Short mmCIF file of C-alpha atoms in Angstrom, two decimals:
data_model
loop_
_atom_site.label_atom_id
_atom_site.label_comp_id
_atom_site.label_asym_id
_atom_site.label_seq_id
_atom_site.Cartn_x
_atom_site.Cartn_y
_atom_site.Cartn_z
CA UNK A 28 6.89 -13.36 13.79
CA UNK A 29 9.29 -10.52 14.52
CA UNK A 30 7.11 -7.78 13.16
CA UNK A 31 8.40 -4.80 11.12
CA UNK A 32 11.93 -3.94 12.23
CA UNK A 33 13.21 -0.50 11.97
CA UNK A 34 16.69 0.83 12.72
CA UNK A 35 18.01 2.97 14.31
CA UNK A 36 15.26 3.70 17.00
CA UNK A 37 16.59 7.06 17.63
CA UNK A 38 18.91 9.32 15.50
CA UNK A 39 20.37 12.65 16.35
CA UNK A 40 22.32 14.48 13.70
CA UNK A 41 23.34 17.94 12.63
CA UNK A 42 22.04 20.08 9.88
CA UNK A 43 23.59 19.07 6.51
CA UNK A 44 24.44 15.44 7.34
CA UNK A 45 23.09 12.45 5.62
CA UNK A 46 20.61 10.42 7.43
CA UNK A 47 19.65 6.70 6.40
CA UNK A 48 16.76 5.06 7.99
CA UNK A 49 16.24 1.18 7.56
CA UNK A 50 13.25 -1.01 7.41
CA UNK A 51 12.74 -4.92 7.35
CA UNK A 52 9.26 -5.74 6.61
CA UNK A 53 7.33 -8.75 7.85
CA UNK A 54 8.39 -11.88 5.73
CA UNK A 55 5.78 -12.59 3.03
CA UNK A 56 4.50 -9.05 2.95
CA UNK A 57 4.98 -7.32 -0.62
CA UNK A 58 3.79 -3.94 0.23
CA UNK A 59 5.90 -1.38 2.06
CA UNK A 60 5.08 2.16 3.36
CA UNK A 61 7.08 4.97 4.75
CA UNK A 62 5.16 7.49 6.90
CA UNK A 63 6.33 10.59 8.79
CA UNK A 64 4.58 11.87 12.03
CA UNK A 65 4.94 15.20 13.52
CA UNK A 66 2.76 17.36 15.90
CA UNK A 67 1.95 19.87 13.23
CA UNK A 68 1.03 17.64 10.32
CA UNK A 69 0.15 14.20 11.90
CA UNK A 70 0.74 11.13 9.95
CA UNK A 71 1.84 11.58 6.28
CA UNK A 72 2.51 8.91 3.84
CA UNK A 73 5.68 9.57 2.02
CA UNK A 74 6.02 6.71 -0.25
CA UNK A 75 4.87 3.07 -0.90
CA UNK A 76 6.09 0.19 -2.68
CA UNK A 77 4.42 -2.97 -4.14
CA UNK A 78 6.58 -5.97 -5.08
CA UNK A 79 9.62 -3.67 -4.52
CA UNK A 80 8.44 -1.09 -7.12
CA UNK A 81 7.75 2.48 -5.96
CA UNK A 82 3.95 3.14 -6.81
CA UNK A 83 3.35 6.52 -5.27
CA UNK A 84 5.86 9.04 -4.05
CA UNK A 85 3.80 12.01 -4.21
CA UNK A 86 4.22 12.42 -0.42
CA UNK A 87 8.00 12.78 -0.52
CA UNK A 88 8.51 16.40 0.49
CA UNK A 89 11.42 17.44 -1.64
CA UNK A 90 14.46 15.99 -3.66
CA UNK A 91 16.32 15.69 -0.55
CA UNK A 92 14.40 12.61 0.28
CA UNK A 93 14.83 9.24 -1.50
CA UNK A 94 13.81 5.65 -0.74
CA UNK A 95 14.79 2.40 -2.14
CA UNK A 96 13.81 -1.10 -1.81
CA UNK A 97 16.31 -3.33 -3.43
CA UNK A 98 14.70 -6.60 -2.45
CA UNK A 99 11.61 -7.88 -0.66
CA UNK A 100 13.11 -7.89 2.88
CA UNK A 101 14.90 -4.39 3.04
CA UNK A 102 13.95 -0.71 2.53
CA UNK A 103 15.76 2.53 3.09
CA UNK A 104 14.73 6.16 3.44
CA UNK A 105 17.47 8.65 2.97
CA UNK A 106 17.67 12.28 3.70
CA UNK A 107 20.45 14.32 2.06
CA UNK A 108 21.22 16.91 3.39
CA UNK A 109 19.08 16.98 6.47
CA UNK A 110 17.46 20.00 8.01
CA UNK A 111 15.85 20.72 11.33
CA UNK A 112 12.50 20.71 9.92
CA UNK A 113 12.96 16.96 9.03
CA UNK A 114 12.80 16.24 12.60
CA UNK A 115 9.88 13.72 13.22
CA UNK A 116 9.14 10.03 13.93
CA UNK A 117 9.41 8.01 10.62
CA UNK A 118 7.42 4.83 10.48
CA UNK A 119 7.74 2.01 8.17
CA UNK A 120 4.63 -0.41 7.65
CA UNK A 121 4.21 -3.50 5.62
CA UNK A 122 1.30 -5.48 4.26
CA UNK A 123 0.16 -7.84 1.50
CA UNK A 124 -1.09 -6.63 -1.76
CA UNK A 125 -4.91 -7.00 -1.70
CA UNK A 126 -5.00 -7.41 2.04
CA UNK A 127 -6.43 -4.53 4.01
CA UNK A 128 -4.11 -4.13 6.80
CA UNK A 129 -0.78 -2.47 7.37
CA UNK A 130 1.64 -3.54 10.21
CA UNK A 131 3.56 -0.77 11.64
CA UNK A 132 7.10 -0.77 12.99
CA UNK A 133 8.11 1.02 16.15
CA UNK A 134 9.28 3.97 14.39
CA UNK A 135 12.69 6.02 14.16
CA UNK A 136 12.69 9.24 16.13
CA UNK A 137 14.97 11.66 14.08
CA UNK A 138 16.31 14.86 15.55
CA UNK A 139 18.17 17.32 13.22
CA UNK A 140 20.08 19.92 15.30
CA UNK B 21 -8.96 11.94 -2.81
CA UNK B 22 -10.12 11.07 0.85
CA UNK B 23 -9.94 12.94 3.91
CA UNK B 24 -10.59 12.21 7.60
CA UNK B 25 -11.76 14.60 10.40
CA UNK B 26 -11.45 13.58 13.98
CA UNK B 27 -13.57 15.98 15.81
CA UNK B 28 -11.90 15.79 19.25
CA UNK B 29 -8.19 16.17 19.84
CA UNK B 30 -8.25 15.11 23.36
CA UNK B 31 -10.97 13.12 25.32
CA UNK B 32 -10.46 12.74 29.11
CA UNK B 33 -12.76 10.13 30.94
CA UNK B 34 -12.85 8.28 34.21
CA UNK B 35 -12.17 4.60 34.49
CA UNK B 36 -14.96 2.47 33.78
CA UNK B 37 -17.00 5.20 31.98
CA UNK B 38 -18.11 4.75 28.25
CA UNK B 39 -16.31 6.55 25.61
CA UNK B 40 -17.00 7.55 22.05
CA UNK B 41 -14.27 8.94 19.67
CA UNK B 42 -15.69 10.60 16.60
CA UNK B 43 -14.46 10.32 13.03
CA UNK B 44 -16.05 11.74 9.73
CA UNK B 45 -14.57 11.10 6.30
CA UNK B 46 -14.94 12.48 2.78
CA UNK B 47 -14.75 10.53 -0.29
CA UNK B 48 -16.31 10.54 -3.69
CA UNK B 49 -15.86 6.69 -3.99
CA UNK B 50 -16.70 4.01 -1.65
CA UNK B 51 -14.15 3.43 1.16
CA UNK B 52 -12.72 1.08 3.69
CA UNK B 53 -12.23 2.54 7.20
CA UNK B 54 -9.81 1.72 10.01
CA UNK B 55 -9.24 2.69 13.60
CA UNK B 56 -5.43 2.36 14.88
CA UNK B 57 -4.15 2.88 18.35
CA UNK B 58 -0.76 4.16 19.17
CA UNK B 59 0.59 3.71 22.76
CA UNK B 60 3.38 6.15 23.90
CA UNK B 61 6.69 5.49 21.92
CA UNK B 62 5.29 2.66 19.86
CA UNK B 63 3.93 2.20 16.49
CA UNK B 64 0.25 1.94 15.34
CA UNK B 65 -1.68 -1.13 16.02
CA UNK B 66 -4.85 -2.02 14.13
CA UNK B 67 -8.04 -2.01 16.37
CA UNK B 68 -10.67 -2.70 13.78
CA UNK B 69 -11.66 -2.19 10.13
CA UNK B 70 -14.74 -1.86 8.01
CA UNK B 71 -14.54 -3.45 4.60
CA UNK B 72 -18.01 -4.52 3.69
CA UNK B 73 -21.07 -6.26 5.34
CA UNK B 74 -22.23 -5.42 8.75
CA UNK B 75 -21.87 -1.76 9.70
CA UNK B 76 -21.08 -2.63 13.19
CA UNK B 77 -17.60 -3.79 13.59
CA UNK B 78 -16.02 -5.44 16.70
CA UNK B 79 -12.27 -5.03 17.16
CA UNK B 80 -9.64 -5.95 19.86
CA UNK B 81 -9.73 -4.72 23.59
CA UNK B 82 -13.58 -4.55 23.53
CA UNK B 83 -13.78 -1.58 21.04
CA UNK B 84 -16.37 -1.49 18.39
CA UNK B 85 -17.14 0.99 15.65
CA UNK B 86 -20.30 1.75 13.50
CA UNK B 87 -20.08 2.54 9.86
CA UNK B 88 -22.84 5.20 8.83
CA UNK B 89 -22.70 5.93 5.14
CA UNK B 90 -25.33 8.50 5.13
CA UNK B 91 -23.51 10.53 7.91
CA UNK B 92 -20.06 9.63 6.51
CA UNK B 93 -18.85 8.63 10.02
CA UNK B 94 -17.17 5.77 11.76
CA UNK B 95 -17.29 6.53 15.49
CA UNK B 96 -15.37 4.31 17.83
CA UNK B 97 -16.84 3.16 21.17
CA UNK B 98 -16.03 1.31 24.17
CA UNK B 99 -18.76 0.70 26.94
CA UNK B 100 -16.19 0.77 29.92
CA UNK B 101 -12.65 1.96 29.67
CA UNK B 102 -9.54 0.99 31.45
CA UNK B 103 -6.57 2.98 32.56
CA UNK B 104 -4.55 0.82 29.94
CA UNK B 105 -6.69 2.35 27.22
CA UNK B 106 -4.93 5.67 27.56
CA UNK B 107 -3.40 6.22 24.09
CA UNK B 108 -3.75 8.18 20.88
CA UNK B 109 -6.35 6.83 18.43
CA UNK B 110 -6.25 7.43 14.67
CA UNK B 111 -9.02 7.04 12.24
CA UNK B 112 -8.03 6.14 8.72
CA UNK B 113 -9.63 5.90 5.26
CA UNK B 114 -8.70 4.44 1.94
CA UNK B 115 -10.49 4.08 -1.44
CA UNK B 116 -12.07 0.79 -2.31
CA UNK B 117 -10.25 0.59 -5.47
CA UNK B 118 -10.03 -3.24 -5.48
CA UNK B 119 -6.82 -5.49 -6.21
CA UNK B 120 -4.17 -3.50 -4.62
CA UNK B 121 -2.82 -2.49 -1.35
CA UNK B 122 -4.03 0.59 0.01
CA UNK B 123 -2.93 4.07 0.59
CA UNK B 124 -4.33 5.11 3.92
CA UNK B 125 -5.29 8.66 4.74
CA UNK B 126 -5.15 9.25 8.58
CA UNK B 127 -7.00 11.87 10.92
CA UNK B 128 -4.97 13.91 13.14
CA UNK B 129 -5.58 11.68 16.08
CA UNK B 130 -7.62 11.87 19.28
CA UNK B 131 -5.73 11.48 22.61
CA UNK B 132 -7.81 9.48 25.04
CA UNK B 133 -6.82 9.75 28.56
CA UNK B 134 -8.35 7.47 31.28
CA UNK B 135 -8.26 8.91 34.75
CA UNK B 136 -8.67 6.68 38.01
#
């Protein structure tokens, strides 16, 4: 099993640019979660999907952030336009509905200059 | 809503010493509890979880945790730590709402540093 795959692993961009983070969940999992980790705020849930449908996006900080899950094997988190305060490590996790475990990817370290 | 407090941000210990990482939670409903470990530059890995049944839960790498409902705690313990246990440890909680995957609320983390 390849685990949760995230790309890119590192992203450096300039303020105002669009950033797209990608996630491939574990095959057979039907829940997907996006988290953000910073020193100041710790781990925060941004949004999660069940069966490709967004269930709770209350953690998305503002309209500059959007997430999609067009199919069971792919999700994106987009920031447009990016700002320096978006600098963080973004994690994707997947699991099965009704199963009490989330499997985390290695994360994408985003730096916005 | 649920919340988690990890009482120590850093815990330094010597190799082969016992360790306890403390976690308290707050919730108006019954909960499931988890401990995750994060090694440098990696994602989180599940150490153990409490869903129901025995309040003493054993996990990977020799760790265990005890659920104490009256004290709303879920402390993590290991009788003898190794250098390789150096990592950040996160306590997490979710409401036992049944039937759907769970929105985890994480504590701020405890950095365990094992010194030789």
